[in-house]
Tab-separated table of C-alpha atoms and ligand atoms in Angstrom:
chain	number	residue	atom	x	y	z
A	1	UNK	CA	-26.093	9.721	-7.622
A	2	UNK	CA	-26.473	7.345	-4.934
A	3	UNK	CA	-26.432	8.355	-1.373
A	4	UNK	CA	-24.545	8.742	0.786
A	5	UNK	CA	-21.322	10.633	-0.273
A	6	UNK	CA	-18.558	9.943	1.180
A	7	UNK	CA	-15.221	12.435	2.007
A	8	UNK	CA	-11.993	10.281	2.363
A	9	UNK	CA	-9.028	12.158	3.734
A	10	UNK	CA	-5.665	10.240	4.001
A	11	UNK	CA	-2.762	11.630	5.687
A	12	UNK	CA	-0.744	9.232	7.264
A	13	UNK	CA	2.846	9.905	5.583
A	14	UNK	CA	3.946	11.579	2.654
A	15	UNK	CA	0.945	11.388	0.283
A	16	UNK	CA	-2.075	14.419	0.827
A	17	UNK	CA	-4.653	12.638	-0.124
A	18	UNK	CA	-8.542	13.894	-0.635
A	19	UNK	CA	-11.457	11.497	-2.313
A	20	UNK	CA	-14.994	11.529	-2.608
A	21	UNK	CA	-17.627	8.079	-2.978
A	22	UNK	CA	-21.146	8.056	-3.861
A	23	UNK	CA	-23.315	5.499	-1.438
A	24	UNK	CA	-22.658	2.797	-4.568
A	25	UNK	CA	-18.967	2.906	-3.660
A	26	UNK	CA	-18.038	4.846	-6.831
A	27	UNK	CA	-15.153	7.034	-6.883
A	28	UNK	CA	-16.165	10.493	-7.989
A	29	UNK	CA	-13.009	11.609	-7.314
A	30	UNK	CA	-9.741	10.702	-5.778
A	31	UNK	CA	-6.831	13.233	-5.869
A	32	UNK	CA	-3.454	12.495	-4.633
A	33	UNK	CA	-0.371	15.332	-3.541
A	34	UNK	CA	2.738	13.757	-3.642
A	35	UNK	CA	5.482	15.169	-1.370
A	36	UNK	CA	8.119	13.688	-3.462
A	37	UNK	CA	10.008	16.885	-4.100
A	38	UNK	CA	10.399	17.932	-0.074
A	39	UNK	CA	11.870	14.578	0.853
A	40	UNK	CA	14.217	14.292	-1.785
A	41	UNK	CA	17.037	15.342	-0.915
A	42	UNK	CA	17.149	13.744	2.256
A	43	UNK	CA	16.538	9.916	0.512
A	44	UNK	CA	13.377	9.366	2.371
A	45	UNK	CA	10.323	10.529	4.381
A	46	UNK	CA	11.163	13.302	6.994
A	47	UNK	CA	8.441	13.475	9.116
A	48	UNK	CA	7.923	16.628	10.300
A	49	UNK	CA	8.239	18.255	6.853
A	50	UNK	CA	5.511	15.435	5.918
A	51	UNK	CA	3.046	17.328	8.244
A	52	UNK	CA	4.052	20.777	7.768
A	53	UNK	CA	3.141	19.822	3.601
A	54	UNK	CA	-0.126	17.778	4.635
A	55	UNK	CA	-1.293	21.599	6.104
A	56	UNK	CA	0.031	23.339	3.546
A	57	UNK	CA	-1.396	21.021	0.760
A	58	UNK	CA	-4.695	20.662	2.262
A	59	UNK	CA	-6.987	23.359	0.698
A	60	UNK	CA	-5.696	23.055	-2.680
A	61	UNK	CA	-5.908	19.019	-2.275
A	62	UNK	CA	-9.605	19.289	-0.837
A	63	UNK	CA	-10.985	21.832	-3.369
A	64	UNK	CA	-10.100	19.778	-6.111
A	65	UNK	CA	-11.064	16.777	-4.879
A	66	UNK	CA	-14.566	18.753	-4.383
A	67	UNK	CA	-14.575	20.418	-7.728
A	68	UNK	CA	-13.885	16.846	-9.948
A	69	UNK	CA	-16.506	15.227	-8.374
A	70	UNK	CA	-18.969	18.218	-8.938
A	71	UNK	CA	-20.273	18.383	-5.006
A	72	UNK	CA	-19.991	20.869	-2.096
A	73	UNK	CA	-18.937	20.368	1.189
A	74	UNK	CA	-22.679	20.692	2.459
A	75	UNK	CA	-23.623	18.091	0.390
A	76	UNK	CA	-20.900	15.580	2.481
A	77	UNK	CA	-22.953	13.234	3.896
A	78	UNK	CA	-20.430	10.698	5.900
A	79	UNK	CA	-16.819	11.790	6.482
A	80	UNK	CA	-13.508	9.408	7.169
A	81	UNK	CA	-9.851	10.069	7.724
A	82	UNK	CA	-7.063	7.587	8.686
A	83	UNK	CA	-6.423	7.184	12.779
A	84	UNK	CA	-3.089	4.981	11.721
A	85	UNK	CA	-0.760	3.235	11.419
A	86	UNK	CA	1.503	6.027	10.320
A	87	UNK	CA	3.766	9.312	11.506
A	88	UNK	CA	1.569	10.635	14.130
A	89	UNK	CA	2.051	14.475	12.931
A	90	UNK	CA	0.805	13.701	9.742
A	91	UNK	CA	-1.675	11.442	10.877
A	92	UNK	CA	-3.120	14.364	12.966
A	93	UNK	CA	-3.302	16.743	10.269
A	94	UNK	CA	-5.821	14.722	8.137
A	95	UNK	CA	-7.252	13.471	10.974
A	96	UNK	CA	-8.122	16.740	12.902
A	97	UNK	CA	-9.869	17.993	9.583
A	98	UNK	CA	-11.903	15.050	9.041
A	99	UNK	CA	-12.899	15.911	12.934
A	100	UNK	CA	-13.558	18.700	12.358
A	101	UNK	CA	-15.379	18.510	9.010
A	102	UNK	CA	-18.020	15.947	10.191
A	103	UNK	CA	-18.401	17.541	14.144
A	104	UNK	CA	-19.460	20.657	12.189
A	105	UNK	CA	-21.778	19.634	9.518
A	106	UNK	CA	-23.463	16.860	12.252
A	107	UNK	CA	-21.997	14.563	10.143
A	108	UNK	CA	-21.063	10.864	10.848
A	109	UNK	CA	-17.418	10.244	11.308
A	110	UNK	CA	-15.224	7.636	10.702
A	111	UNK	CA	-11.537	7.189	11.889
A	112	UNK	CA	-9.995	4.500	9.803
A	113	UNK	CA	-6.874	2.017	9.959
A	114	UNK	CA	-4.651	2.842	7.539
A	115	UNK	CA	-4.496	-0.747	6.142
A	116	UNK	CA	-8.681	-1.652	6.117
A	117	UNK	CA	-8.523	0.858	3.588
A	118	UNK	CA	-5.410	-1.063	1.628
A	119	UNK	CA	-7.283	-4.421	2.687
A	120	UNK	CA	-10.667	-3.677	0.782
A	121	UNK	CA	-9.062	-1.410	-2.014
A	122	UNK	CA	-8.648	-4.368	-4.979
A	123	UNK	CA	-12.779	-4.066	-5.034
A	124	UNK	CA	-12.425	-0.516	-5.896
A	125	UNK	CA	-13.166	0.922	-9.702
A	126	UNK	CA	-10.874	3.276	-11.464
A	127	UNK	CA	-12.589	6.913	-10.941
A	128	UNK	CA	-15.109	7.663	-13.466
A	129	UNK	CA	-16.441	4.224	-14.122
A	130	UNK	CA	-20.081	4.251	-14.225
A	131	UNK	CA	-20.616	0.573	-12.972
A	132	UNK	CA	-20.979	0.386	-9.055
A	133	UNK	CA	-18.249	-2.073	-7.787
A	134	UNK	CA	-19.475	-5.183	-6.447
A	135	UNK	CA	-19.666	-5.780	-2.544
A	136	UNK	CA	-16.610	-7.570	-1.395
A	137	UNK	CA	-17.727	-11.101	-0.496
A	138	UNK	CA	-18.411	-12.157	2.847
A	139	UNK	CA	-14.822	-14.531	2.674
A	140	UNK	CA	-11.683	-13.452	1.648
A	141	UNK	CA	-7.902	-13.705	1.971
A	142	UNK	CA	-5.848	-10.346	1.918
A	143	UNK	CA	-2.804	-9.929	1.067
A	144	UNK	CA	-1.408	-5.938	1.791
A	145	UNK	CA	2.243	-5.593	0.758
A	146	UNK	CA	3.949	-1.948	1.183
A	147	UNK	CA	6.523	0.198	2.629
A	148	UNK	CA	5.441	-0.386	6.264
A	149	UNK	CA	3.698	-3.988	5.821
A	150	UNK	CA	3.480	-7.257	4.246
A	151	UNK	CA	0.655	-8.838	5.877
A	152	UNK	CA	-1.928	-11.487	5.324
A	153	UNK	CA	-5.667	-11.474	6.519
A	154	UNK	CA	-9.002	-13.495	6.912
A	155	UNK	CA	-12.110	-11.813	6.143
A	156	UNK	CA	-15.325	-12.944	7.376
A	157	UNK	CA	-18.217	-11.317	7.208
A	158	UNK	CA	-16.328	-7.831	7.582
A	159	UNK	CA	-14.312	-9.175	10.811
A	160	UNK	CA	-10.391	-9.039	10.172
A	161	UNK	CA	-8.142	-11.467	11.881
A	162	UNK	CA	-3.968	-11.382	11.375
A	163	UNK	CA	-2.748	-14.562	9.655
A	164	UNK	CA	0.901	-13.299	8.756
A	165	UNK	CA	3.018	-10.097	8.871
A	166	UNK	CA	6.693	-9.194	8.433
A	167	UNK	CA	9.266	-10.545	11.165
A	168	UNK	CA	11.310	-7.943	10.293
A	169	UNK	CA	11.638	-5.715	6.984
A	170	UNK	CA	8.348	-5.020	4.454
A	171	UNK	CA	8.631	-5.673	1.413
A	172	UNK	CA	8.605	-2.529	0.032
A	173	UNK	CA	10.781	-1.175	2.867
A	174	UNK	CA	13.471	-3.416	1.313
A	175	UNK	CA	13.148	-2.575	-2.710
A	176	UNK	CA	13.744	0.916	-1.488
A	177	UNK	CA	16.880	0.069	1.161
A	178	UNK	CA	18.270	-1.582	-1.829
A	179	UNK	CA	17.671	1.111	-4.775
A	180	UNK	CA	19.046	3.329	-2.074
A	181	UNK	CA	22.171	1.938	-1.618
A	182	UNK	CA	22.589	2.186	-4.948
A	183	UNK	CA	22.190	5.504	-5.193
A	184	UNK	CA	18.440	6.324	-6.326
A	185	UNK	CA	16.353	8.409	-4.918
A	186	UNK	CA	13.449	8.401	-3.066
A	187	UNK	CA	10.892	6.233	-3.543
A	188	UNK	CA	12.879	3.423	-4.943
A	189	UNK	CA	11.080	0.703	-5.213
A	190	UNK	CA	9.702	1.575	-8.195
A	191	UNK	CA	12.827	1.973	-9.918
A	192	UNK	CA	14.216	-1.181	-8.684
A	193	UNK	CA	11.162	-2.751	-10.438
A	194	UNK	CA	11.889	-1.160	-13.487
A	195	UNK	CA	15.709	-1.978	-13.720
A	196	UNK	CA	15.378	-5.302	-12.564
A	197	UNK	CA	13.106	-5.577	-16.052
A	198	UNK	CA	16.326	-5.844	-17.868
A	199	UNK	CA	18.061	-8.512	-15.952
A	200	UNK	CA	18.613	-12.072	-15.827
A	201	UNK	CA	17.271	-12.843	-12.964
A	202	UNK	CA	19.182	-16.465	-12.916
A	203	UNK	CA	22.337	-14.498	-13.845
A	204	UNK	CA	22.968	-15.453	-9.464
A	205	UNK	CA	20.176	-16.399	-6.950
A	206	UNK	CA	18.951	-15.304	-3.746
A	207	UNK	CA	16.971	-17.979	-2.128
A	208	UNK	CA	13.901	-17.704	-1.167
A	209	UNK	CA	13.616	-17.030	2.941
A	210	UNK	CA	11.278	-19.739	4.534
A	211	UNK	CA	11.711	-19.012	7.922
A	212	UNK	CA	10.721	-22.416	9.099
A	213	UNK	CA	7.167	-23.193	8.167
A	214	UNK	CA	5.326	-19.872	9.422
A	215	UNK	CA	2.867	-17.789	7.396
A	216	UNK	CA	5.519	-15.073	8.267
A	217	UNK	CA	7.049	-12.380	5.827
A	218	UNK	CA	11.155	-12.081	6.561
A	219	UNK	CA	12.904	-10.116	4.124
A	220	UNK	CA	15.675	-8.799	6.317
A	221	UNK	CA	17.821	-11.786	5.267
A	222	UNK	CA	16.916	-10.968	1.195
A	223	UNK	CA	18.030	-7.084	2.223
A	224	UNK	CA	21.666	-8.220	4.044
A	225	UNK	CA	22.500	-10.903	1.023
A	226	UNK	CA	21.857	-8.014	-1.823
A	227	UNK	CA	23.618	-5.738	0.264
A	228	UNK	CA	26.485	-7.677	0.171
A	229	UNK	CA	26.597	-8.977	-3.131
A	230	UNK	CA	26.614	-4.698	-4.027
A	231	UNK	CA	29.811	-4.391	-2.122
A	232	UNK	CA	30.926	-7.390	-3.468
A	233	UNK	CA	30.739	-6.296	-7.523
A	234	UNK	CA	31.582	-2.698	-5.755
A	235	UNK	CA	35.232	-4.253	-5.521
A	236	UNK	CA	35.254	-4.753	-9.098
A	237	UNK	CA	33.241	-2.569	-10.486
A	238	UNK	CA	34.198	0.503	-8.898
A	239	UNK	CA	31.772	2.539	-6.659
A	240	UNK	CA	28.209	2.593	-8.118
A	241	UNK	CA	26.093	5.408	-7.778
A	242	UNK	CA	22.610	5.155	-10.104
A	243	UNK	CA	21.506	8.417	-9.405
A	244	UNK	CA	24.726	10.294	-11.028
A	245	UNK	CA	24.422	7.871	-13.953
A	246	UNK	CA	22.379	6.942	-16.921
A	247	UNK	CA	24.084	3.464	-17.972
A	248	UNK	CA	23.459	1.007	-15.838
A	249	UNK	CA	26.189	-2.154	-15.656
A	250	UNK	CA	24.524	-5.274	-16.790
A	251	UNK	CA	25.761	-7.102	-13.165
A	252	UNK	CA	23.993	-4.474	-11.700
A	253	UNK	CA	20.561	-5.206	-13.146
A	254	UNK	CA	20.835	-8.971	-12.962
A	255	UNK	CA	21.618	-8.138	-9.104
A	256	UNK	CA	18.390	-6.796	-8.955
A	257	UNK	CA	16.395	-8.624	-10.852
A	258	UNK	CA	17.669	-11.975	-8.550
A	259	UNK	CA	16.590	-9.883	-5.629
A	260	UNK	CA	13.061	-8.862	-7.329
A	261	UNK	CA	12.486	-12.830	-8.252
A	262	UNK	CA	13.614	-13.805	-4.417
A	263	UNK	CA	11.020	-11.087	-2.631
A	264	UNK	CA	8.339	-12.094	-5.156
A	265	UNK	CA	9.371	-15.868	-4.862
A	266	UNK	CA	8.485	-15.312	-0.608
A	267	UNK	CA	5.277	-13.830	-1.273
A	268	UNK	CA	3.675	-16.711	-3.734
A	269	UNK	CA	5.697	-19.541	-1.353
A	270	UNK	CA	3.638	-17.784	1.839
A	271	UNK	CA	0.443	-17.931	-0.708
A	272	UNK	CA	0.881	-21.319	-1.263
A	273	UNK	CA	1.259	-22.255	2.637
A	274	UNK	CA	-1.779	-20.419	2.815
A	275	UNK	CA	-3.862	-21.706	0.834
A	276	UNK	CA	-2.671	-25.281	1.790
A	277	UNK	CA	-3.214	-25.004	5.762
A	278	UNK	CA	-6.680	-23.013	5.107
A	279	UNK	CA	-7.992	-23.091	1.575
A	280	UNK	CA	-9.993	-19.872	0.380
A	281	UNK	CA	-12.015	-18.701	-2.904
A	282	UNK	CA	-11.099	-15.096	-3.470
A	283	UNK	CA	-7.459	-13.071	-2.860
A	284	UNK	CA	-6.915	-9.193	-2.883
A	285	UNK	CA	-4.014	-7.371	-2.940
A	286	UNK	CA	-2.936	-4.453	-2.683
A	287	UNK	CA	-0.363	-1.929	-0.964
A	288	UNK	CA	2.284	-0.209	-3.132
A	289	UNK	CA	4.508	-2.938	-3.538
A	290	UNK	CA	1.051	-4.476	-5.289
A	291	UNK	CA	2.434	-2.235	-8.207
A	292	UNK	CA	5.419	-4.744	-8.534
A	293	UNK	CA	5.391	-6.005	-12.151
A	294	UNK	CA	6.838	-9.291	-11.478
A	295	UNK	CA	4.592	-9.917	-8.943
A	296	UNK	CA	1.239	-8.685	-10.961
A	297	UNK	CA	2.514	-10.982	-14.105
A	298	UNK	CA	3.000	-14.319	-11.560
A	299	UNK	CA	-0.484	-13.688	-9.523
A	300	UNK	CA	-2.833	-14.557	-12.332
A	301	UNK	CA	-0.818	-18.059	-13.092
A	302	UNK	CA	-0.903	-18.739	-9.351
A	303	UNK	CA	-4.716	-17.830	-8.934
A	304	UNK	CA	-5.760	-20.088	-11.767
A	305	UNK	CA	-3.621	-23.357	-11.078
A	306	UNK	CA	-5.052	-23.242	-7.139
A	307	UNK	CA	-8.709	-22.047	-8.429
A	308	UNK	CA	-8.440	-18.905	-6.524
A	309	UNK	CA	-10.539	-15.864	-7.944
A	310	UNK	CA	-7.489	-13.061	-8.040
A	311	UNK	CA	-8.580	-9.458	-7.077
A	312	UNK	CA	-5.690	-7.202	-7.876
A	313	UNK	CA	-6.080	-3.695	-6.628
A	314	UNK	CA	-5.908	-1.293	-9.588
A	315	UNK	CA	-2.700	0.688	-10.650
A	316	UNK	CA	-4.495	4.092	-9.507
A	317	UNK	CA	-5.149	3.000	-5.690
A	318	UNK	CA	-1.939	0.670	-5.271
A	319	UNK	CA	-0.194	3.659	-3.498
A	320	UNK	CA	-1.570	5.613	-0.851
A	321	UNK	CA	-4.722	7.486	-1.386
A	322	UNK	CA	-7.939	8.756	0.299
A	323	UNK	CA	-10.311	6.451	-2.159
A	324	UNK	CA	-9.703	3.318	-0.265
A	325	UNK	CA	-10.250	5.484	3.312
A	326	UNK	CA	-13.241	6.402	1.640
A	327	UNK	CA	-14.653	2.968	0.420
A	328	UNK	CA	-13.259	1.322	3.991
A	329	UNK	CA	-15.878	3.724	5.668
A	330	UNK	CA	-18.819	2.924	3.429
A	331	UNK	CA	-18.639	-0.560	4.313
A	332	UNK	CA	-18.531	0.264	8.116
A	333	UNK	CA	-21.192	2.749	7.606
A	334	UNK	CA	-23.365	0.590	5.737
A	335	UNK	CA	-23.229	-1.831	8.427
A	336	UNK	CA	-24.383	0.721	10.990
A	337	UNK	CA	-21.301	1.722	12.309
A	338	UNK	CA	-19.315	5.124	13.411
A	339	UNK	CA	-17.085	6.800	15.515
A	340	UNK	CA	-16.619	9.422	17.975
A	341	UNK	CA	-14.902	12.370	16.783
A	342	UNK	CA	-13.828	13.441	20.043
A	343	UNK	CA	-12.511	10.045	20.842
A	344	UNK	CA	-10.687	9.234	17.791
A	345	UNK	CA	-7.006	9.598	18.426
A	346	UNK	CA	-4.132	9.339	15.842
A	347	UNK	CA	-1.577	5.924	16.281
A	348	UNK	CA	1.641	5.409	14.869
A	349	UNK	CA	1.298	1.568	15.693
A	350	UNK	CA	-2.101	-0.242	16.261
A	351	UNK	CA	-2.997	-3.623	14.963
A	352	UNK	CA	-6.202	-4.270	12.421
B	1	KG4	O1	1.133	1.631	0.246
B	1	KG4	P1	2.247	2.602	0.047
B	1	KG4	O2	2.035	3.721	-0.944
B	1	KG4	O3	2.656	3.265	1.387
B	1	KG4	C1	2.693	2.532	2.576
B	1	KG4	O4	1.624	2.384	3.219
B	1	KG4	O5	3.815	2.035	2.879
B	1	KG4	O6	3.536	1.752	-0.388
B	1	KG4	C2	4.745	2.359	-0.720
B	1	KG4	C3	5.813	1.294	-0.906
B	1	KG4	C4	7.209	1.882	-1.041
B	1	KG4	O7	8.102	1.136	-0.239
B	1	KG4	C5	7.517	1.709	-2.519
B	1	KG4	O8	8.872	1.606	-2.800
B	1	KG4	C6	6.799	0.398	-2.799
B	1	KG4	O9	5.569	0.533	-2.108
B	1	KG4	N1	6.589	0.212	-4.247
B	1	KG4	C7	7.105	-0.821	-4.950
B	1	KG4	C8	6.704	-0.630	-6.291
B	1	KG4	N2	5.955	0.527	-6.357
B	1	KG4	C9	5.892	1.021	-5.091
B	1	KG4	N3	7.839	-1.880	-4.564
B	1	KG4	C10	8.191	-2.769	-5.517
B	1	KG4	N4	7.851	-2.654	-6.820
B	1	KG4	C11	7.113	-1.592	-7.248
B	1	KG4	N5	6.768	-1.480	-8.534
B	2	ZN	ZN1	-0.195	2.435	2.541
């Protein structure tokens, strides 16, 4: 085992998350707690029942994490917890442990933005795999689409700079206002993806938002139009609630998968702007929205007509988890950085 090991702790909404690294940047473990089942039946996150679970999943979260990867928590050698973006209750939970953790055991500490860990997660490798994951390059382009962002980034030589975000809605934010409206339940996205499977997407079309010639995300305009066209087959259809039904009308589905082709459509239109204005070898992605189908069948197609060598994070760290806060902190460490526990402070909002 290669040193150091690392302790990744992740709590910045509804996922407890606990991982551990060896110095080669291999997960030994990485286990996630979902909060699904509390936030159900209100249709989304609620935040202070997000940090009331993070405290009440911790030990059980922690041990295991622990246990799988066969270590102690003497034997942590560098620890790292997210500092934000995120619901600041929940962010303090993780946060305060990881504080604690490393100011007790002398350890180095680490407070981590939420979306480094998103940014640098494609070069991670599923846990288990004995081969070391290479070192991300010194260039890259990042692409980090989820509920709270769609974003694009420049990396050079471990320095982040902002290319693009959202104007308005994520991405991810708007597969889940949608499935919502229709009825399913928290998180929707996922669902949406899976319905929209079994459309014809060119059954009706949503266009794709261009929002002059910026690098910027908008998908505000996507949300309002398939809002609409619900209501609209609402008036013939009858009210439609998914969540109280199994069969789902075929309009229905071709709705969504016109909406799933128009978000995807942005996100490779943005790509190509990109890549036109300030040409680059190498793109990761990640974020949950990464898990999109349509959007992991298109990327490889778009990656090999512009010569672009496609890093797709895998399915395992696409959502939230502590792996990535983990693997973002070996980097830093490695280049002879860390933080000051007492200084660290949890943010709901701070830019990368
Ligand atoms: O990265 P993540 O776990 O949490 C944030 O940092 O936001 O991303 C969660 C988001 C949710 O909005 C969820 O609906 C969306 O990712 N998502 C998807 C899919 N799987 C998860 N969106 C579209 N298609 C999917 N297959
Ligand atoms: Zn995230």
């Amino acid at each position: 085992m290669i040193h150091p090991l690392v302790l990744g702790i992740e709590t910045s909404c509804d996922d407890t998350a606990c991982a551990v690294l060896d110095g080669a940047g291999r997960v030994l473990s990485s286990v996630v707690s979902s909060q699904l089942a509390a936030h159900r039946p209100y249709g989304g996150v609620v935040p202070e029942i997000a940090s009331r679970e993070h405290l009440a999943n911790w030990t059980a979260v922690s041990e295991e994490a622990l246990a799988r990867a066969g270590v102690r928590l003497r034997d942590i050698e560098v620890v790292a917890a997210t500092r934000g973006p995120g619901l600041v209750g929940a962010l303090l939970v993780g946060l305060s442990i990881g504080k604690a953790i490393a100011f007790a055991g002398e350890r180095p500490f680490h407070a981590i933005h939420h979306l480094e860990g998103h940014l640098y997660s494609p070069f991670l490798r599923a846990p288990g795999d004995p081969e070391a994951p290479a070192l991300p390059p010194d260039r890259f382009a990042g692409l980090v689409l989820s509920g709270g962002h769609s974003s694009l980034f420049a990396v050079t030589d471990g320095a982040v700079s902002t290319l693009a975000e959202t104007r308005d809605d994520a991405i991810g934010e708007v597969f889940d206002k949608v499935g919502k409206r229709l009825g399913l339940p928290y998180p929707q996205g996922p669902r949406v993806d899976e319905l929209a499977e079994q459309g014809t997407p060119s059954a009706r079309r949503f266009p794709v938002s261009r929002f002059g010639d910026t690098l910027d995300f908008s998908y505000s305009g996507l949300k309002s139009q398939a809002l609409q066209e619900i209501e609209r087959l609402e008036r013939t259809l009858g009210p439609i609630d998914l969540g109280a039904t199994e069969e789902v009308p075929q309009p229905v589905l071709d709705l969504l998968a016109a909406f799933r082709e128009s978000a995807v459509g942005q996100v490779l239109e943005r790509l190509d702007r990109l890549h036109e204005r300030r040409p680059f070898d190498l793109l990761a992605v990640s974020g949950g929205a990464a898990a999109n189908r349509l959007l992991r069948g298109r990327l490889p197609a778009w990656a090999e007509a512009h010569g672009v060598d496609l890093r797709l994070v895998p399915l395992v760290y696409s959502g939230d988890n502590a792996a990535m806060i983990a693997n973002a902190a070996l980097l830093r460490h490695r280049r002879g950085l860390q933080d000051d526990p007492f200084a660290a402070e949890a943010e709901s909002r701070i830019p990368l």
